[in-house]
Coordinates of C-alpha atoms in Angstrom, one line a residue:
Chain A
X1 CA -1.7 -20.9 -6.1
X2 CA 1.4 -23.2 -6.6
X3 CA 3.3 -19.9 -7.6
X4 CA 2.6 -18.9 -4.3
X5 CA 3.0 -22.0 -2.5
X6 CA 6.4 -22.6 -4.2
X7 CA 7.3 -18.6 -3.0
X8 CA 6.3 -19.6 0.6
X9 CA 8.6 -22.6 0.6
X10 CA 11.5 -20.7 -0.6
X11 CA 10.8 -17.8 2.0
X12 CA 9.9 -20.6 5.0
X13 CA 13.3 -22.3 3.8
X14 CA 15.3 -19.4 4.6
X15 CA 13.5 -17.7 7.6
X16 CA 11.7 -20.3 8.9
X17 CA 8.2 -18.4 9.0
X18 CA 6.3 -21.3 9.4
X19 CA 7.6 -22.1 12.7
X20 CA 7.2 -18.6 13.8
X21 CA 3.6 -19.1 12.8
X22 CA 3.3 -22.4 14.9
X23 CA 4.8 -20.8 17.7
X24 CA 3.2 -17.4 17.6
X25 CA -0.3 -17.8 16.0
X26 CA -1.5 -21.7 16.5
X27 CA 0.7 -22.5 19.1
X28 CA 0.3 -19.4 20.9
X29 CA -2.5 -20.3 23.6
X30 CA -4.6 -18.1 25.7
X31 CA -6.7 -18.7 28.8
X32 CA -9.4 -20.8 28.0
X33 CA -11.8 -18.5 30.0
X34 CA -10.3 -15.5 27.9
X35 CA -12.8 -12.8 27.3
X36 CA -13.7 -10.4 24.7
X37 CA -12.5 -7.3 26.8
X38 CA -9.1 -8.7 26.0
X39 CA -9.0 -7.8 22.2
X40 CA -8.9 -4.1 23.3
X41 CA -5.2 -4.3 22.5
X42 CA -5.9 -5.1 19.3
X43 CA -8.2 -2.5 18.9
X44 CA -6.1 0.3 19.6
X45 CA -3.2 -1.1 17.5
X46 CA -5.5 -0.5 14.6
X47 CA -6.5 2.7 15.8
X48 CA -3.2 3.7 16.4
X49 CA -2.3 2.5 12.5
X50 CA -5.2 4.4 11.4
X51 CA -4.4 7.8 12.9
X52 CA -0.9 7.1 11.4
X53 CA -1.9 6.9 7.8
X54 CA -4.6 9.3 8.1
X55 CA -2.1 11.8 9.5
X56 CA 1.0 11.1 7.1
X57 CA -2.2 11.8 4.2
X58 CA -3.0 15.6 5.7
X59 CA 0.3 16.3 5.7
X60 CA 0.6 15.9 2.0
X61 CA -1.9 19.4 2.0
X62 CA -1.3 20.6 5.9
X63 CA 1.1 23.6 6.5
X64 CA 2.5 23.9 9.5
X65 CA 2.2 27.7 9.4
X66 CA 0.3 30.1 11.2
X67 CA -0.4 32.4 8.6
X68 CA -1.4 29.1 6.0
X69 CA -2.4 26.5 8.8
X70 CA -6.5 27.3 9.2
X71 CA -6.5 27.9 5.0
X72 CA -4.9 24.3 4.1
X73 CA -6.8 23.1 6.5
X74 CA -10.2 24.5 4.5
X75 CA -8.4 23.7 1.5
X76 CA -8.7 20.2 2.8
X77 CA -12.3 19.9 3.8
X78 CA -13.7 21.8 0.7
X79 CA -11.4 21.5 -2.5
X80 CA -9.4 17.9 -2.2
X81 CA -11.2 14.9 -3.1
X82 CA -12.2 13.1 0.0
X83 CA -9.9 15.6 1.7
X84 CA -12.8 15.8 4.6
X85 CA -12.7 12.0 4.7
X86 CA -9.3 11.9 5.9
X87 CA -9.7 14.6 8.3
X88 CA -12.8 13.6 9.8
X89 CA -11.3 10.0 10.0
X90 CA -7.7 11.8 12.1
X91 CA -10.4 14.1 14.5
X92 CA -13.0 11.0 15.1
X93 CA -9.9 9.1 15.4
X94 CA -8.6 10.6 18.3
X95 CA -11.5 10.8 19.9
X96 CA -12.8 6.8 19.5
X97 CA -8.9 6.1 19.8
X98 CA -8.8 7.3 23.6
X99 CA -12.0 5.2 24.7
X100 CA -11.2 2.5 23.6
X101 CA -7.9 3.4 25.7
X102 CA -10.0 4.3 28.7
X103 CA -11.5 0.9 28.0
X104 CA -8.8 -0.9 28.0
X105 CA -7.3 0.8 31.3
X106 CA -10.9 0.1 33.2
X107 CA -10.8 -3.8 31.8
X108 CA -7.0 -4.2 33.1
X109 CA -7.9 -2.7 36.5
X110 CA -11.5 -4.5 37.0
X111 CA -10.0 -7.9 35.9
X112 CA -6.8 -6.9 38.2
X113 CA -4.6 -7.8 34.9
X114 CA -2.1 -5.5 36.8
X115 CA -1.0 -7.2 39.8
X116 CA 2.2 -8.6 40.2
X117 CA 4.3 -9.8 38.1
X118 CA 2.5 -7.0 35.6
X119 CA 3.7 -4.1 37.3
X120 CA 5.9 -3.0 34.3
X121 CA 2.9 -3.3 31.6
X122 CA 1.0 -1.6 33.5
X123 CA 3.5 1.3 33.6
X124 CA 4.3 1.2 30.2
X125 CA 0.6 1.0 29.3
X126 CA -0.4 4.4 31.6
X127 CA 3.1 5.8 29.6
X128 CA 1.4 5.1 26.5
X129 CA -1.8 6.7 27.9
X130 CA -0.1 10.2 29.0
X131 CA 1.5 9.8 25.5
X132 CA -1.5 9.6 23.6
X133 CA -3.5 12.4 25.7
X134 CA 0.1 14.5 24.7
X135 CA -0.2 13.8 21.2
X136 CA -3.9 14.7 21.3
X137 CA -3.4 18.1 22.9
X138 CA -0.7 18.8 19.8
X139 CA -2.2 18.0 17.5
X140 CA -5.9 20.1 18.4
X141 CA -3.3 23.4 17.9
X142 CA -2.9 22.5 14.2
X143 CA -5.8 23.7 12.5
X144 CA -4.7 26.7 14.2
X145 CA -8.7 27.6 14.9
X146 CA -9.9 29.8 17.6
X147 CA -11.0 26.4 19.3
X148 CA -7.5 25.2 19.2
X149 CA -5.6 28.6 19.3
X150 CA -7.4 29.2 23.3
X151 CA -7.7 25.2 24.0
X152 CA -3.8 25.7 23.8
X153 CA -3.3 29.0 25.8
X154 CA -5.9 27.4 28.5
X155 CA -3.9 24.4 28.8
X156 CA -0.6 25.7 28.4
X157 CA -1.5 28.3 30.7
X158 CA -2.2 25.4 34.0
X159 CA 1.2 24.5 33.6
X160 CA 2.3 28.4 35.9
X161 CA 0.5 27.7 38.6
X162 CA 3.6 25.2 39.2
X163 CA 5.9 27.1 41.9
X164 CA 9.4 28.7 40.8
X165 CA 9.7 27.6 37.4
X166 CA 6.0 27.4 36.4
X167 CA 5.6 30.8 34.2
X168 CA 9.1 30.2 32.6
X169 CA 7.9 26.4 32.0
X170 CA 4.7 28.4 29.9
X171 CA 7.2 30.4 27.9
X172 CA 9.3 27.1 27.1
X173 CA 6.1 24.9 26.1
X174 CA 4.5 28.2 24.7
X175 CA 8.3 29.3 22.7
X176 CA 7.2 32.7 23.7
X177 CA 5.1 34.7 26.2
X178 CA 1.8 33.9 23.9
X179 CA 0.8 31.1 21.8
X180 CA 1.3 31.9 18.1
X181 CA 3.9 30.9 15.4
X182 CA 6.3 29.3 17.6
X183 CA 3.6 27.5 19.4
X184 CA 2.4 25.8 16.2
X185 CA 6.0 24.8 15.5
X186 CA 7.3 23.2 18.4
X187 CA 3.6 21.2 18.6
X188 CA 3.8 20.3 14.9
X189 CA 7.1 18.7 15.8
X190 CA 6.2 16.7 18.5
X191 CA 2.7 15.8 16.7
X192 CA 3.9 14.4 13.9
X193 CA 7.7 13.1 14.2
X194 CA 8.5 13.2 18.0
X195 CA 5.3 11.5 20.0
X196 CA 4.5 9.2 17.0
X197 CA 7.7 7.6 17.1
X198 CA 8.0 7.6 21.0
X199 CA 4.6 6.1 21.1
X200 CA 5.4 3.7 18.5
X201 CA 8.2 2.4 20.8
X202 CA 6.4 2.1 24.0
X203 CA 3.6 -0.1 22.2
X204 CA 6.9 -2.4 21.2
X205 CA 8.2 -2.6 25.0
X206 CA 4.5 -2.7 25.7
X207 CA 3.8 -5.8 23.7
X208 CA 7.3 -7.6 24.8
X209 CA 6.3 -7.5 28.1
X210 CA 3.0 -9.1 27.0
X211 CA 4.7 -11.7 25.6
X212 CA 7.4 -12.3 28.3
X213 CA 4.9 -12.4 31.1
X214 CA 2.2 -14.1 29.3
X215 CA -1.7 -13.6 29.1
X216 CA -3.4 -12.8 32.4
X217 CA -6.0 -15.2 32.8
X218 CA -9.5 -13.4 34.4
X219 CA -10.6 -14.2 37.2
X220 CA -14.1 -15.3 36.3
X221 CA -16.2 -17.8 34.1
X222 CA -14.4 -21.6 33.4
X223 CA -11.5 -21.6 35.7
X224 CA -8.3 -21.6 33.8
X225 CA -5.1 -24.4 33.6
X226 CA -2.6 -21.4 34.0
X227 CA 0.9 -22.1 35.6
X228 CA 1.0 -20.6 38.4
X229 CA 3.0 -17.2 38.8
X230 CA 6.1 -18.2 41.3
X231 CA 7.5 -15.0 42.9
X232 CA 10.9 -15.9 43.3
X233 CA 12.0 -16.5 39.6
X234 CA 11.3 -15.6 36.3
X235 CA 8.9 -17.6 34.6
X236 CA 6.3 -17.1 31.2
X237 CA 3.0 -17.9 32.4
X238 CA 1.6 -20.3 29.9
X239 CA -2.2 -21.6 29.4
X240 CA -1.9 -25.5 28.8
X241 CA -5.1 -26.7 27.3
X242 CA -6.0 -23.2 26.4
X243 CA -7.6 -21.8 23.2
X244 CA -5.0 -21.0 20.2
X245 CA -4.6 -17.5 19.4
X246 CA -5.3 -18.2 15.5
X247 CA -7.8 -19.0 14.5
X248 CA -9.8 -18.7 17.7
X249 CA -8.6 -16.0 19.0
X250 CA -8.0 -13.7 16.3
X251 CA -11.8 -14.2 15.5
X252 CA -12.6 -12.2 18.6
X253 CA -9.8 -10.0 17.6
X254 CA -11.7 -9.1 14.4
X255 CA -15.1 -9.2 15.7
X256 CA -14.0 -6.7 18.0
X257 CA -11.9 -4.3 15.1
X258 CA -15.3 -4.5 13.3
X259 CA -17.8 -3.1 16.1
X260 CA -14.7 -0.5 16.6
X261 CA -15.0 0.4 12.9
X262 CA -18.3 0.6 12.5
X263 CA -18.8 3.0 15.8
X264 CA -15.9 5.0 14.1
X265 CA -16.9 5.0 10.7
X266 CA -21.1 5.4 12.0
X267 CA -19.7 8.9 13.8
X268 CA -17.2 10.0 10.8
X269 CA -20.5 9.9 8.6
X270 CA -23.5 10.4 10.5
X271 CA -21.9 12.6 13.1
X272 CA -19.2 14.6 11.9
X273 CA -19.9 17.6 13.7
X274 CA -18.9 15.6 17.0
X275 CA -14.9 16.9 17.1
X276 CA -16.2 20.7 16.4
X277 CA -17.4 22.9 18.0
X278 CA -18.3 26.6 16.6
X279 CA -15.1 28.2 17.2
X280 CA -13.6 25.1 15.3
X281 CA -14.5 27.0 12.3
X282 CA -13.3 30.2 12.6
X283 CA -9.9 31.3 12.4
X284 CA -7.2 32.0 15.6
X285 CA -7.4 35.6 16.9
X286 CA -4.2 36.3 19.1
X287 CA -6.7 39.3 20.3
X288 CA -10.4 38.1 20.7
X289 CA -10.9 35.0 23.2
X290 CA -14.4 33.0 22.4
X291 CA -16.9 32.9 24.9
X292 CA -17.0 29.7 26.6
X293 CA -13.8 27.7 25.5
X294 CA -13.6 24.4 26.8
X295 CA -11.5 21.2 26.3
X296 CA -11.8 18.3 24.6
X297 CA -14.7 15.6 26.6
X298 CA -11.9 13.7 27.8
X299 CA -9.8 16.6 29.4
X300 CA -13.2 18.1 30.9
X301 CA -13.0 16.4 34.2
X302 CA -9.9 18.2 34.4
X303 CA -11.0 21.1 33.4
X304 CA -13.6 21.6 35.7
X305 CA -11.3 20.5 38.6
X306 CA -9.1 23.5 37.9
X307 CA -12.0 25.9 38.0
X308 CA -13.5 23.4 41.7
X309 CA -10.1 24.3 43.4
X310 CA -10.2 27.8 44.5
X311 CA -6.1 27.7 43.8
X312 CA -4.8 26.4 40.8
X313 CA -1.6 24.7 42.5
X314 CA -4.3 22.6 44.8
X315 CA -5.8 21.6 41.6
X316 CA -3.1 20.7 39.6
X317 CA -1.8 18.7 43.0
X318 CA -4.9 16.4 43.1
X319 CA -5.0 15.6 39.6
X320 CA -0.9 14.9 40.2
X321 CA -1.0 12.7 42.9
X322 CA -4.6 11.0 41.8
X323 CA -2.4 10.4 38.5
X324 CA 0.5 9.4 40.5
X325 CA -1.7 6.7 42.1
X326 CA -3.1 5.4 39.2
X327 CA 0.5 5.0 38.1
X328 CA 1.8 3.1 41.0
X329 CA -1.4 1.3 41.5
X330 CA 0.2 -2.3 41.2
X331 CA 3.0 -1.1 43.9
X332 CA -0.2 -0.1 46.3
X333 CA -2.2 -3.1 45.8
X334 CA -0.3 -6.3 46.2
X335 CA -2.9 -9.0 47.2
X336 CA -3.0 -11.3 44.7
X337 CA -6.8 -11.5 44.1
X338 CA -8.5 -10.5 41.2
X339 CA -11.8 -11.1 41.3
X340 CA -13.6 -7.7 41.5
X341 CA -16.6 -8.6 43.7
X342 CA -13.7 -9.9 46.4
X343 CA -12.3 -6.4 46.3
X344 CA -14.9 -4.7 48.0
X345 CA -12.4 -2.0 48.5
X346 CA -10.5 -1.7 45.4
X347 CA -14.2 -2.0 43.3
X348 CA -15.7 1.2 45.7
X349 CA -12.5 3.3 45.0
X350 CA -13.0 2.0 41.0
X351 CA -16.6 2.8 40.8
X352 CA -16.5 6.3 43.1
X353 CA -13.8 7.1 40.2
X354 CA -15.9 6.7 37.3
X355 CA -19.3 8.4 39.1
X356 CA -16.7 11.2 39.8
X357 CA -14.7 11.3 36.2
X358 CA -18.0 11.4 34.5
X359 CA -19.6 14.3 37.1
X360 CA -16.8 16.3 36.8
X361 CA -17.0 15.8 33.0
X362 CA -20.7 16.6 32.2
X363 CA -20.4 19.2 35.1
X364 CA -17.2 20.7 33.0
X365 CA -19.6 20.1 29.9
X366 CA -22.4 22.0 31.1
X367 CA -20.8 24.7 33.4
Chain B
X1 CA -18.4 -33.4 1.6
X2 CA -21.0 -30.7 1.7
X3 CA -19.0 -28.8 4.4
X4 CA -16.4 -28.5 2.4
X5 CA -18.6 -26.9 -0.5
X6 CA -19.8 -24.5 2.3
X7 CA -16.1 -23.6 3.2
X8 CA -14.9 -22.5 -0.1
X9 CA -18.8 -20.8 -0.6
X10 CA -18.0 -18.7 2.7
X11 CA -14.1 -18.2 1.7
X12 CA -15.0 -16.7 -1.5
X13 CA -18.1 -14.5 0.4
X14 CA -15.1 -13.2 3.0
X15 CA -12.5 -12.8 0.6
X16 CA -15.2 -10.5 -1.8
X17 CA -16.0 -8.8 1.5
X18 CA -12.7 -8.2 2.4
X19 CA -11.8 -7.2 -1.3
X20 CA -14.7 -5.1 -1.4
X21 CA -13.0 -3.2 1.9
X22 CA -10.3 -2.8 0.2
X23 CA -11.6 -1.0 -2.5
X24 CA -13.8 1.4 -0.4
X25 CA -10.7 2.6 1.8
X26 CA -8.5 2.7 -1.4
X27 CA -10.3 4.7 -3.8
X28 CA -10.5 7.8 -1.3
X29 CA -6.8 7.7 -0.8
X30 CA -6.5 7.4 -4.2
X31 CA -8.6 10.9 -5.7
X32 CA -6.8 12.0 -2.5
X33 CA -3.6 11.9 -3.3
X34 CA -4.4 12.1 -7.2
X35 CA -3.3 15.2 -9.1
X36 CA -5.8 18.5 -9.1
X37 CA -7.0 18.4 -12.8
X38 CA -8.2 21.4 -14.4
X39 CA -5.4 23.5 -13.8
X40 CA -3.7 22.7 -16.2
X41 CA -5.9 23.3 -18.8
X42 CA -4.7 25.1 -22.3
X43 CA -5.6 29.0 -21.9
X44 CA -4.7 31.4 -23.8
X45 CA -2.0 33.8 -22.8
X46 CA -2.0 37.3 -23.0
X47 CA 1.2 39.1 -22.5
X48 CA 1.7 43.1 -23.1
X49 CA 4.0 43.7 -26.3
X50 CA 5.3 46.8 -25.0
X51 CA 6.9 44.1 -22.2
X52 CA 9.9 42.4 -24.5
X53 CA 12.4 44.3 -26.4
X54 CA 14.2 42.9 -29.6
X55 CA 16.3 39.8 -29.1
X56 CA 15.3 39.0 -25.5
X57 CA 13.4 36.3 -24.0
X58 CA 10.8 36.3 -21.5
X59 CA 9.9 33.0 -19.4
X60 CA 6.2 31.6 -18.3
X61 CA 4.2 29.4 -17.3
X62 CA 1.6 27.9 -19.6
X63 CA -0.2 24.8 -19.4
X64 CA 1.3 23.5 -16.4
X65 CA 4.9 24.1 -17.9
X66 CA 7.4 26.2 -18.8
X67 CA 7.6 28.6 -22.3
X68 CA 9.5 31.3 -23.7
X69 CA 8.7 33.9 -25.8
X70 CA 11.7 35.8 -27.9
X71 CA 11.4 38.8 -29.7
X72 CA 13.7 38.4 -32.7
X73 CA 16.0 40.6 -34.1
X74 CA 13.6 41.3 -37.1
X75 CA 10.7 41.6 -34.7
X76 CA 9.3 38.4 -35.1
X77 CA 7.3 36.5 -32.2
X78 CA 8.1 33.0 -31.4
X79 CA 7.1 31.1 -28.7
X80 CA 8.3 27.8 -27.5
X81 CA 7.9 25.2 -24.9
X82 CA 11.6 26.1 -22.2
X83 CA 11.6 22.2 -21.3
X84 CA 14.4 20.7 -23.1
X85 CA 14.0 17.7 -25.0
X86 CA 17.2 15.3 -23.4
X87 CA 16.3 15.3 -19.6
X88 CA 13.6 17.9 -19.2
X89 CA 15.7 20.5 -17.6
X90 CA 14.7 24.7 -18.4
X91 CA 17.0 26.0 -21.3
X92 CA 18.7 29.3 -21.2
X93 CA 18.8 32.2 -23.1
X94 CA 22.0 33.8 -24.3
X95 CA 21.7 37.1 -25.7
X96 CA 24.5 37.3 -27.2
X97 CA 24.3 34.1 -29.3
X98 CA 20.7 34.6 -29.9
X99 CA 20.5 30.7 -29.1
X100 CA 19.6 28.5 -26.7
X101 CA 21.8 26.5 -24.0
X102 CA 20.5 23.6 -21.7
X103 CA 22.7 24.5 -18.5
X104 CA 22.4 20.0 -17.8
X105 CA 23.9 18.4 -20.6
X106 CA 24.8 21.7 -23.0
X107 CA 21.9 21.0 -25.5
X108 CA 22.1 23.9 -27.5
X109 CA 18.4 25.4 -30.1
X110 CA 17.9 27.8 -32.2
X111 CA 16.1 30.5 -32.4
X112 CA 13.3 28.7 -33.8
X113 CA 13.2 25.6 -31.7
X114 CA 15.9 23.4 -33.7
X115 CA 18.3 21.3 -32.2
X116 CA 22.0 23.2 -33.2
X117 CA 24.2 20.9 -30.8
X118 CA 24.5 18.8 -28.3
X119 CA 22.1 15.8 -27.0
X120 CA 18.5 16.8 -27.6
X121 CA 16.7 14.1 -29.8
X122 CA 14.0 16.8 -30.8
X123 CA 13.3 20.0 -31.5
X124 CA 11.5 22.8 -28.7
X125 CA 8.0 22.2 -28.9
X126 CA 6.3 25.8 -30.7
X127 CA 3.5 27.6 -29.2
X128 CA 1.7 29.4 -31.6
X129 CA 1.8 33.1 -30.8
X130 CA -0.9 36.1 -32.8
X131 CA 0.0 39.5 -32.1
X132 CA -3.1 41.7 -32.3
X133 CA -2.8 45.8 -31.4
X134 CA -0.3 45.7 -28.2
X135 CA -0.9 42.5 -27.0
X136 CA 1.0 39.5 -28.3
X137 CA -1.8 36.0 -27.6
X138 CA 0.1 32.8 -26.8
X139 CA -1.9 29.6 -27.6

């Protein structure tokens, strides 16, 4: 223990850690009203870490090639040790990864986290969103299945209903006329080095402008000693009397990373069909489309708004601007209450959202 | 005075948890990313004698590493590990000295495996070699 001690003081004497520890962990106070919704963030940084290791581990046995992709993929789940460990911990990933995003998104908009002066997290956090449902889409065309091989040309496909340069937008994304070899290339790419690292950076900018703005408090249970925000000048809004991030807070933290886990590790073990379907298990046919291909559960809503809309630019308009709103949400709404029961409006439009995302999902799911 | 019994009792129960964790998500990485074993088990060889002429070499693979087999001049099998013994580099053939060359440092064998020049500390491992009919056996 001394050894250790005696190594601490000789690091803390150069760097000074200890005062970024008093300034960052026990000096860094949240509202006292703070809420377990909050650790969310936390969450997803570990899911985010998890899909990283887990995917920098399949690519010591993945190839990236068409003709090799579905067998190294087998080779995986059947002959390495714990092989289908990994891989059913990267496909479960994904999938617990982007509710807890959704999650997140829904806690931030309920609470009204995103109002003013949070305009710029918000954007950065519905970047990081769009990101993450890209990397997604990427990485289902590696095991280069017949789910993933027609998942890809259906999605790919949406993109030429765009007027003018829509079909030659297809053939760019696509790297030919049809997905096949140069598809799985230019996806691999972005799966694993592009969209990681771009995501990777957005969660920095994401977190700064936590930190520079300050905690939102919610607007319910014990009322909070919060500064209050001042629109004319900068100002870090800071929670006098509040509770200290560690210990207290990073208990909830941790409590929270736990429940995650154990959802995540209960459908890795007792569930591991959940990612696949049939067609998961066969390999791509450029010449024989499955019956019945469908998306992934959280690209089913729009899914079955493409088939709703008798045109397929009208669909892909809605989803735009609906998206586009969602975006620019803190730009629309500017009163500054966040309570959600005194937003009669804003908690109608939030709930008619859900009913509808989760319609058009098991309508998608079952159609 | 009795809390402070309870806190090291609950450190130590957290720090075996979290030790235990550890353990559980290390181990599969570890057979993971462990090397296949198995493969590189010791079989025997069987290579077609009609294959190698007098005084030339042919290269394999056998038990996970690289061999030669040489035909002398009398008609004599010999088979050898090819990994030379300074830096673990493949050693060459040349024909026309009927001797071995490591193309890294210049280590140069014998015939026979023996270290004629250069910095090899040992001696080519030897494989032993039965030739039965047509078919020369290696290991």
């Amino acid at each position: 223990m001394s050894l250790l001690k005696r190594l601490y003081r000789w690091v803390d004497l150069r760097v000074g850690i200890g005062e970024i520890a008093d300034k960052e962990l026990t000096g860094y106070l949240l509202p006292r009203n703070i809420n377990a919704w909050y650790s969310l963030g936390s969450v997803l940084l570990v899911a985010f870490a998890i899909q990283v290791v887990t995917g920098m581990l399949l690519l010591v046995y993945y190839v990236p090639d068409a003709e090799k992709a579905f067998k190294s993929v087998n080779f995986i789940m059947n002959e390495v040790p714990f092989g289908w460990l990994i891989r059913l911990c990267h496909a479960v990933g994904s999938n617990t990864m982007i509710a807890a995003l959704i999650l997140h998104m829904l806690s931030t908009l309920v609470m009204g986290s995103y109002k003013s002066p949070r305009e710029m997290n918000w954007l950065s956090g519905f970047l990081l969103f769009s990101l993450v449902q890209g990397i997604s889409l990427t990485g289902y065309l590696a095991p280069w299945s017949q789910l993933s091989f027609w998942a890809t040309t259906v999605a790919t496909n949406s993109v030429s209903a765009l007027p003018v340069a829509g079909p030659w937008m297809v053939e760019f994304l696509r790297g030919g006329k049809l997905v096949g070899p140069a598809t799985l290339g230019r996806f691999f790419a972005l799966h694993v080095a592009f969209l990681p690292l771009v995501i990777a950076m957005v969660i920095v900018v994401h977190i700064f402008l936590l930190k520079r703005t300050g905690v939102s408090p919610p607007p319910f249970g014990r009322s909070d000693t919060a500064t209050p925000f001042q629109p004319e000048r900068y100002r870090y809004q800071s929670h006098p009397g509040g509770i200290p991030f560690f210990p207290n807070y990073m208990l909830e933290d941790t409590t929270s990373i736990c429940i995650y886990l154990a959802i995540f590790l209960g459908v890795v073990f007792f569930w591991p069909s959940m990612p696949f379907t049939p067609d998961a298990f066969v390999p791509a046919d450029p010449f024989k489309t499955p019956a019945h291909i469908k998306p992934e559960w959280y690209f089913l809503a729009n899914y079955q708004t493409l088939k709703i809309f008798p045109n397929e630019l009208l669909g892909l308009t809605v989803q735009g601007a609906a998206m586009t709103f969602l975006a620019l949400l803190p730009f629309a709404d500017r009163s500054p209450e966040r309570h959600p029961l005194k937003r009669p409006l804003f908690l109608t439009l939030v709930v008619g959202g859900i009913l509808l995302w989760i319609a058009l999902t098991v309508w998608g799911h079952f159609s | 005075m009795d809390s402070e019994g309870r806190r090291k009792f609950l450190g130590v129960c957290l720090a075996g948890t979290a030790a235990a964790a550890a353990v559980a998500a290390g181990y599969p990485v570890f057979r993971y990313l462990a090397p296949r074993s198995g493969a590189t088990g010791l079989q025997k060889l069987v290579i077609s004698a009609a294959d190698l002429h007098e005084g030339e070499a042919k290269f394999f693979e056998y038990g996970g590493s690289s061999a030669v087999l040489i035909k002398t001049k009398g008609g004599e099998m010999v088979a050898l590990s090819a990994v030379c013994t300074h830096l673990g580099c493949i050693v060459q053939w040349v024909k026309e000295q009927q001797h071995f060359l490591c193309p890294c440092h210049g280590g140069q064998f014998a015939i026979d495996g023996t270290v004629l020049a250069g910095p090899p500390p040992k001696p080519l491992a030897r494989i032993p070699v039965t030739v039965t009919g047509g078919n020369i056996t290696i290991g």
